[in-house]
Coordinates of C-alpha atoms in Angstrom, one line a residue:
X1 CA -0.1 0.0 0.0
X2 CA 2.9 2.3 0.9
X3 CA 4.5 1.6 -2.5
X4 CA 1.1 2.5 -4.2
X5 CA 0.8 5.6 -2.4
X6 CA 4.3 6.7 -3.5
X7 CA 3.4 6.0 -7.0
X8 CA 0.1 8.0 -6.8
X9 CA 2.1 10.9 -5.4
X10 CA 4.5 10.8 -8.4
X11 CA 1.8 10.6 -10.8
X12 CA 0.1 13.6 -9.2
X13 CA 3.2 15.5 -9.4
X14 CA 3.0 15.3 -13.2
X15 CA -0.2 17.2 -13.1
X16 CA 1.6 20.0 -11.1
X17 CA 4.4 19.9 -13.3
X18 CA 2.7 20.5 -16.5
X19 CA 0.2 23.1 -15.0
X20 CA 3.2 24.8 -13.6
X21 CA 5.1 25.0 -16.9
X22 CA 2.1 25.9 -19.1
X23 CA 1.0 28.7 -16.8
X24 CA 4.5 30.4 -16.7
X25 CA 3.6 31.7 -20.3
X26 CA 1.7 34.6 -19.2
X27 CA 4.9 35.6 -17.2
X28 CA 7.2 34.9 -20.2
X29 CA 5.2 36.8 -22.7
X30 CA 5.6 40.3 -21.1
X31 CA 9.2 39.3 -19.9
X32 CA 10.6 38.3 -23.3
X33 CA 8.8 41.2 -25.0
X34 CA 11.0 43.3 -22.9
X35 CA 14.0 41.4 -23.1
X36 CA 14.0 40.6 -26.7
X37 CA 12.2 43.7 -27.8
X38 CA 9.2 42.1 -29.5
X39 CA 5.8 43.4 -30.8
X40 CA 2.6 41.7 -29.4
X41 CA 2.4 39.4 -32.3
X42 CA 5.9 38.1 -31.9
X43 CA 5.5 37.7 -28.2
X44 CA 2.5 35.5 -28.9
X45 CA 4.6 32.8 -30.5
X46 CA 5.6 31.9 -27.0
X47 CA 2.1 30.2 -26.7
X48 CA 2.4 28.8 -30.4
X49 CA 5.6 27.0 -29.5
X50 CA 3.9 25.2 -26.6
X51 CA 0.6 24.4 -28.1
X52 CA 2.0 23.4 -31.5
X53 CA 4.2 20.8 -29.6
X54 CA 1.1 19.3 -28.0
X55 CA -0.5 19.0 -31.5
X56 CA 2.6 17.3 -33.1
X57 CA 3.6 15.2 -30.1
X58 CA 0.1 13.8 -29.0
X59 CA 0.0 10.7 -31.4
X60 CA 3.8 10.0 -31.2
X61 CA 3.6 10.1 -27.4
X62 CA 0.9 7.6 -27.4
X63 CA 2.8 5.4 -29.9
X64 CA 6.0 5.5 -27.8
X65 CA 3.9 4.3 -24.7
X66 CA 2.1 1.7 -26.5
X67 CA 5.6 0.3 -27.6
X68 CA 7.7 0.8 -24.5
X69 CA 4.9 1.3 -21.7
X70 CA 3.5 4.2 -20.0
X71 CA 6.2 4.4 -17.4
X72 CA 9.1 5.0 -19.8
X73 CA 6.9 7.3 -21.9
X74 CA 6.6 9.4 -18.8
X75 CA 10.4 9.3 -18.3
X76 CA 11.1 10.5 -21.7
X77 CA 8.5 13.3 -21.1
X78 CA 10.5 14.3 -18.0
X79 CA 13.7 14.2 -19.7
X80 CA 12.5 16.5 -22.5
X81 CA 11.0 18.8 -20.0
X82 CA 14.3 19.0 -18.0
X83 CA 16.4 19.6 -21.3
X84 CA 14.0 22.3 -22.4
X85 CA 14.3 24.1 -19.1
X86 CA 18.2 23.9 -18.9
X87 CA 18.1 25.3 -22.4
X88 CA 16.7 28.6 -21.0
X89 CA 20.3 29.3 -19.6
X90 CA 22.0 29.6 -22.9
X91 CA 18.8 31.2 -24.6
X92 CA 19.1 33.9 -21.9
X93 CA 22.9 34.3 -22.4
X94 CA 22.4 34.8 -26.2
X95 CA 19.2 36.8 -25.7
X96 CA 18.0 34.9 -28.8
X97 CA 14.2 34.6 -29.2
X98 CA 14.3 31.7 -31.5
X99 CA 16.5 29.9 -29.0
X100 CA 13.7 30.6 -26.2
X101 CA 11.0 29.3 -28.6
X102 CA 13.1 26.2 -29.2
X103 CA 13.5 25.5 -25.5
X104 CA 9.8 26.1 -24.9
X105 CA 8.9 23.6 -27.8
X106 CA 11.0 21.1 -26.1
X107 CA 9.4 21.6 -22.7
X108 CA 5.9 21.3 -24.3
X109 CA 7.0 18.1 -26.2
X110 CA 7.7 16.6 -22.9
X111 CA 4.3 17.9 -21.3
X112 CA 2.6 16.2 -24.2
X113 CA 4.0 12.9 -23.1
X114 CA 3.2 13.7 -19.4
X115 CA -0.5 14.6 -20.2
X116 CA -1.0 11.7 -22.4
X117 CA 0.0 9.3 -19.6
X118 CA -1.1 10.9 -16.5
X119 CA -4.8 10.9 -16.8
X120 CA -5.2 7.1 -17.6
X121 CA -2.4 6.3 -15.1
X122 CA -4.0 7.9 -12.2
X123 CA -7.2 5.8 -12.8
X124 CA -5.5 2.4 -12.5
X125 CA -3.3 3.2 -9.3
X126 CA -5.7 1.9 -6.8
X127 CA -9.4 0.7 -6.5
X128 CA -11.5 1.3 -9.6
X129 CA -14.3 2.7 -7.5
X130 CA -12.0 5.6 -6.4
X131 CA -10.8 6.3 -10.0
X132 CA -13.0 9.3 -10.4
X133 CA -12.0 10.7 -7.1
X134 CA -8.3 10.3 -7.6
X135 CA -8.4 11.9 -11.0
X136 CA -10.4 14.9 -9.5
X137 CA -7.8 15.1 -6.6
X138 CA -4.9 15.0 -9.1
X139 CA -6.6 17.7 -11.3
X140 CA -6.9 20.0 -8.3
X141 CA -3.0 20.0 -8.2
X142 CA -3.1 21.2 -11.8
X143 CA -5.2 24.1 -10.8
X144 CA -2.7 24.8 -7.6
X145 CA 0.1 25.0 -10.2
X146 CA -1.7 27.4 -12.4
X147 CA -2.2 29.7 -9.3
X148 CA 1.4 29.4 -8.2
X149 CA 3.1 29.8 -11.4
X150 CA 2.3 33.4 -12.1
X151 CA 2.6 34.3 -8.4
X152 CA 6.3 32.9 -8.3
X153 CA 7.1 33.8 -11.8
X154 CA 6.1 37.5 -11.0
X155 CA 8.2 37.4 -7.7
X156 CA 11.4 35.7 -9.3
X157 CA 11.2 36.5 -13.0
X158 CA 9.5 40.0 -13.6
X159 CA 11.6 42.9 -12.6
X160 CA 8.9 45.4 -12.3
X161 CA 10.9 47.8 -14.4
X162 CA 9.6 48.7 -17.9
X163 CA 11.2 51.5 -20.1
X164 CA 9.1 54.0 -21.9
X165 CA 10.2 54.7 -25.4
X166 CA 11.5 58.0 -24.3
X167 CA 13.7 56.3 -21.6
X168 CA 14.8 53.8 -24.1
X169 CA 16.0 56.4 -26.6
X170 CA 17.8 58.4 -23.9
X171 CA 20.0 55.3 -23.1
X172 CA 23.3 54.7 -24.8
X173 CA 23.8 51.3 -26.7
X174 CA 25.8 50.0 -23.9
X175 CA 23.3 50.9 -21.1
X176 CA 20.4 49.6 -23.2
X177 CA 22.4 46.2 -23.9
X178 CA 23.0 45.9 -20.1
X179 CA 19.4 46.5 -19.2
X180 CA 18.3 43.8 -21.8
X181 CA 20.9 41.3 -20.7
X182 CA 19.8 41.8 -17.1
X183 CA 16.1 41.4 -18.0
X184 CA 16.9 38.2 -20.0
X185 CA 19.0 36.6 -17.2
X186 CA 16.4 36.7 -14.7
X187 CA 14.9 33.4 -16.1
X188 CA 18.2 31.4 -15.9
X189 CA 18.1 30.4 -12.2
X190 CA 14.3 29.7 -12.0
X191 CA 14.5 27.3 -15.0
X192 CA 17.6 25.6 -13.7
X193 CA 15.7 24.9 -10.5
X194 CA 12.7 23.7 -12.6
X195 CA 14.9 21.3 -14.7
X196 CA 16.5 19.9 -11.6
X197 CA 13.2 19.2 -9.8
X198 CA 11.9 17.5 -13.0
X199 CA 15.0 15.3 -13.2
X200 CA 14.6 14.3 -9.5
X201 CA 11.2 13.3 -10.3
X202 CA 12.4 11.3 -13.3
X203 CA 14.8 9.5 -11.2
X204 CA 12.2 8.6 -8.6
X205 CA 9.9 7.3 -11.2
X206 CA 12.7 5.1 -12.8
X207 CA 13.1 3.6 -9.4
X208 CA 9.6 3.1 -8.5
X209 CA 7.6 0.0 -9.6
X210 CA 4.5 1.0 -11.6
X211 CA 1.8 -1.2 -13.0
X212 CA 1.5 -1.4 -16.7
X213 CA -1.9 -0.2 -18.3
X214 CA -3.6 -2.9 -20.0
X215 CA -5.4 -1.4 -23.0
X216 CA -8.8 -2.9 -23.8
X217 CA -10.0 -2.3 -27.4
X218 CA -12.8 -4.8 -27.4
X219 CA -15.6 -2.7 -25.8
X220 CA -18.7 -2.5 -27.8
X221 CA -19.1 0.8 -29.7
X222 CA -19.9 2.4 -33.0
X223 CA -18.2 1.4 -36.2
X224 CA -17.0 3.6 -39.2
X225 CA -15.1 6.8 -39.4
X226 CA -15.1 9.2 -36.5
X227 CA -15.9 11.9 -39.0
X228 CA -19.5 10.5 -39.0
X229 CA -19.8 11.3 -35.3
X230 CA -21.0 15.0 -35.8
X231 CA -21.1 15.7 -31.9
X232 CA -17.5 14.7 -31.7
X233 CA -16.5 16.8 -34.5
X234 CA -18.3 19.7 -33.0
X235 CA -16.6 19.1 -29.7
X236 CA -13.1 19.2 -31.4
X237 CA -14.1 22.6 -32.9
X238 CA -15.4 23.8 -29.5
X239 CA -12.3 22.6 -27.7
X240 CA -10.1 24.3 -30.4
X241 CA -11.9 27.6 -29.7
X242 CA -12.0 27.1 -25.9
X243 CA -8.3 26.5 -25.4
X244 CA -7.6 29.5 -27.8
X245 CA -9.8 31.7 -25.6
X246 CA -8.3 30.4 -22.3
X247 CA -4.8 31.1 -23.6
X248 CA -5.7 34.5 -25.0
X249 CA -7.4 35.5 -21.6
X250 CA -4.5 34.5 -19.5
X251 CA -1.5 35.3 -21.7
X252 CA -2.1 38.9 -22.4
X253 CA -3.7 39.6 -18.9
X254 CA -0.4 41.4 -17.4
X255 CA -0.2 43.4 -20.5
X256 CA -3.9 44.2 -20.5
X257 CA -3.6 45.1 -16.7
X258 CA -0.7 47.6 -17.4
X259 CA -2.2 49.4 -20.4
X260 CA -5.9 49.6 -19.3
X261 CA -5.7 49.9 -15.5
X262 CA -2.1 51.1 -15.0
X263 CA -1.2 48.2 -12.8
X264 CA 2.6 47.5 -12.9
X265 CA 3.6 44.0 -14.0
X266 CA 4.5 42.5 -10.6
X267 CA 1.1 43.6 -9.0
X268 CA -0.6 42.4 -12.3
X269 CA 1.0 39.0 -12.0
X270 CA -0.5 38.7 -8.5
X271 CA -3.9 39.6 -9.9
X272 CA -3.4 36.9 -12.5
X273 CA -2.5 34.5 -9.7
X274 CA -5.7 35.4 -7.9
X275 CA -7.7 34.9 -11.1
X276 CA -6.3 31.4 -11.6
X277 CA -7.2 30.6 -8.0
X278 CA -10.6 31.5 -8.9
X279 CA -10.4 29.3 -12.0
X280 CA -9.6 26.4 -9.6
X281 CA -12.3 27.2 -7.2
X282 CA -14.6 27.6 -10.2
X283 CA -14.0 23.9 -11.4
X284 CA -15.0 22.7 -7.9
X285 CA -18.1 24.9 -7.6
X286 CA -19.0 24.0 -11.2
X287 CA -18.6 20.2 -10.6
X288 CA -21.0 20.5 -7.5
X289 CA -23.7 22.5 -9.4
X290 CA -23.7 19.7 -12.0
X291 CA -25.4 17.7 -9.5
X292 CA -28.4 19.9 -9.6
X293 CA -28.0 21.6 -13.3
X294 CA -27.6 19.7 -16.3
X295 CA -23.9 20.0 -17.6
X296 CA -24.8 21.4 -21.1
X297 CA -27.2 23.9 -19.4
X298 CA -24.4 25.0 -17.0
X299 CA -22.0 25.1 -20.0
X300 CA -24.5 27.3 -22.1
X301 CA -25.1 29.7 -19.1
X302 CA -21.3 30.2 -18.4
X303 CA -20.6 30.8 -22.1
X304 CA -23.3 33.4 -22.1
X305 CA -21.9 35.0 -18.8
X306 CA -18.4 35.1 -20.5
X307 CA -19.6 36.8 -23.7
X308 CA -21.0 39.6 -21.4
X309 CA -17.9 39.7 -19.3
X310 CA -15.4 40.1 -22.2
X311 CA -17.5 42.7 -23.8
X312 CA -17.6 44.4 -20.5
X313 CA -13.6 44.2 -20.4
X314 CA -13.5 45.6 -24.0
X315 CA -15.9 48.3 -23.1
X316 CA -15.0 49.4 -19.6
X317 CA -11.8 51.0 -18.4
X318 CA -9.6 50.8 -15.4
X319 CA -10.1 48.2 -12.7
X320 CA -13.5 47.2 -13.7
X321 CA -12.1 45.9 -17.0
X322 CA -9.5 43.8 -15.2
X323 CA -12.2 42.4 -12.5
X324 CA -14.3 41.4 -15.7
X325 CA -11.5 39.3 -17.1
X326 CA -11.0 37.7 -13.5
X327 CA -14.6 36.7 -13.7
X328 CA -14.2 35.3 -17.2
X329 CA -11.5 32.9 -15.8
X330 CA -13.9 31.6 -13.2
X331 CA -16.7 30.9 -15.6
X332 CA -14.1 29.2 -18.0
X333 CA -13.3 26.8 -15.2
X334 CA -15.6 23.8 -16.3
X335 CA -15.5 24.3 -20.0
X336 CA -12.7 22.0 -21.2
X337 CA -13.7 18.9 -19.1
X338 CA -17.4 19.5 -19.9
X339 CA -16.8 19.8 -23.6
X340 CA -14.5 16.9 -23.5
X341 CA -16.8 14.6 -21.7
X342 CA -19.9 15.5 -23.8
X343 CA -17.9 15.0 -27.0
X344 CA -16.8 11.4 -26.2
X345 CA -20.2 10.1 -25.0
X346 CA -21.4 7.0 -26.8
X347 CA -18.1 6.4 -28.8
X348 CA -17.6 2.9 -27.2
X349 CA -14.5 1.3 -28.6
X350 CA -13.7 4.7 -30.4
X351 CA -13.3 6.6 -27.2
X352 CA -9.7 6.6 -27.2
X353 CA -9.4 7.7 -30.7
X354 CA -12.0 10.4 -30.1
X355 CA -10.1 11.5 -27.0
X356 CA -6.8 11.8 -29.0
X357 CA -8.6 14.1 -31.4
X358 CA -9.8 16.4 -28.6
X359 CA -6.5 16.5 -27.0
X360 CA -5.0 17.6 -30.3
X361 CA -7.5 20.5 -30.5
X362 CA -5.4 22.0 -27.7
X363 CA -3.4 23.5 -30.7
X364 CA -6.1 26.3 -30.7
X365 CA -3.8 27.8 -28.0
X366 CA -1.1 28.2 -30.8
X367 CA -3.3 30.4 -33.1
X368 CA -5.7 32.5 -31.2
X369 CA -2.9 34.4 -29.4
X370 CA -1.1 35.1 -32.6
X371 CA -4.4 36.6 -33.9
X372 CA -4.9 38.6 -30.9
X373 CA -1.5 39.9 -30.8
X374 CA -1.7 41.0 -34.5
X375 CA -4.9 42.8 -33.7
X376 CA -3.2 44.3 -30.6
X377 CA -0.4 45.7 -32.7
X378 CA -2.9 47.0 -35.3
X379 CA -5.0 48.9 -32.7
X380 CA -4.4 48.3 -29.0
X381 CA -4.4 45.3 -26.4
X382 CA -8.0 46.7 -25.0
X383 CA -9.8 46.2 -28.4
X384 CA -7.8 42.9 -29.1
X385 CA -9.7 41.1 -26.2
X386 CA -12.8 40.9 -28.5
X387 CA -11.1 37.8 -30.0
X388 CA -12.3 35.4 -27.1
X389 CA -15.9 36.5 -27.7
X390 CA -16.2 34.4 -30.9
X391 CA -14.8 31.5 -29.0
X392 CA -17.5 31.6 -26.4
X393 CA -20.3 31.9 -29.1
X394 CA -19.1 28.5 -30.6
X395 CA -19.1 27.0 -27.1
X396 CA -22.6 28.2 -26.4
X397 CA -23.9 26.5 -29.7
X398 CA -22.0 23.4 -28.8
X399 CA -23.8 23.4 -25.5
X400 CA -27.2 23.9 -27.1
X401 CA -26.6 20.8 -29.1
X402 CA -26.1 18.8 -25.9
X403 CA -29.0 20.1 -23.8
X404 CA -30.6 16.5 -23.7
X405 CA -27.6 15.2 -21.6
X406 CA -28.7 15.2 -18.0
X407 CA -25.7 13.6 -16.2
X408 CA -22.1 13.6 -17.0
X409 CA -18.8 12.5 -15.3
X410 CA -15.9 14.8 -15.8
X411 CA -13.1 12.7 -16.9
X412 CA -10.4 15.1 -18.3
X413 CA -9.1 18.5 -17.6
X414 CA -6.3 20.7 -18.9

């Protein structure tokens, strides 16, 4: 039992690690925008590097695990994660944005392995009756990581010092170069520590006996192409738009708070940390509400509320606009797992394939921030926040299609 408890703790740590890594992006976007002198569009490629890796590695990760086992697939993921983290040191030394993007791509490639394995693994480590409880408990650590990442990133990575164009113009080339090098270097120690922790987890995993997952493809289900399952296909589109919206809301939050409400970057990071704490609380509250409200009805209601809140963020100024965005994150909390679970209903033996398509839809996080960044460069970051409205409209119509579903078990979260 003690061995099993330690194994469960190690797998739960994976939920924390990938949640922490992904939620450092909202810190890295304003940070590297300064250090590498980027436009909003260019800074958005930080998210693109992460989420394109998810898209490209989701299927290869599954194949590696099928061939060599889930345990060694996880180890490969952790090693990629560690290597990418260590590469932040030379990337900062050279102040090369392309180098940073490459390091982020390697980190996210490792995360794709971890996320592919963690959800199914946590369900087999213990009694089958407790599987739902274990996965919900594990996913709460993902939420905890989402809260801590911007808080710690704001403390140890963001300097709190931003130059105006006038201040920058008044500097000599040597002074400016020193400022930019100092900014870039602030990521070196944090990412060395992250890499070391990840390596330590990999060592523990290699030395810990873990049960292999026996794949059962004999479950009765529908035949034919998955493309014929219209609700699944609509769910893939909805998940694509959802992840795009989630990444847009959080990734540009600090810049939005600075520009619209005059909140400096360090306090803005604390606001983001609080907003993501609300996101985690919203998932627990939403799960509780689903005992009394049909999941699709709650999804539709939350989508409408978020349309109103995003429009309020765009139309209002100051702190009211920032608080509107904080509310958006609360009401986004149940969307990914609810869309996911509604989409795979009734797929039977094709559930695994359908799940893979939904995980690949995470690539929405690679595209929407770039669109939003381009709109920000053309206008301003305030107006650019109109982009997530279209995502919530798509999610609302997906929810309407599923209003007949009365009960649902949330089986996946991101």
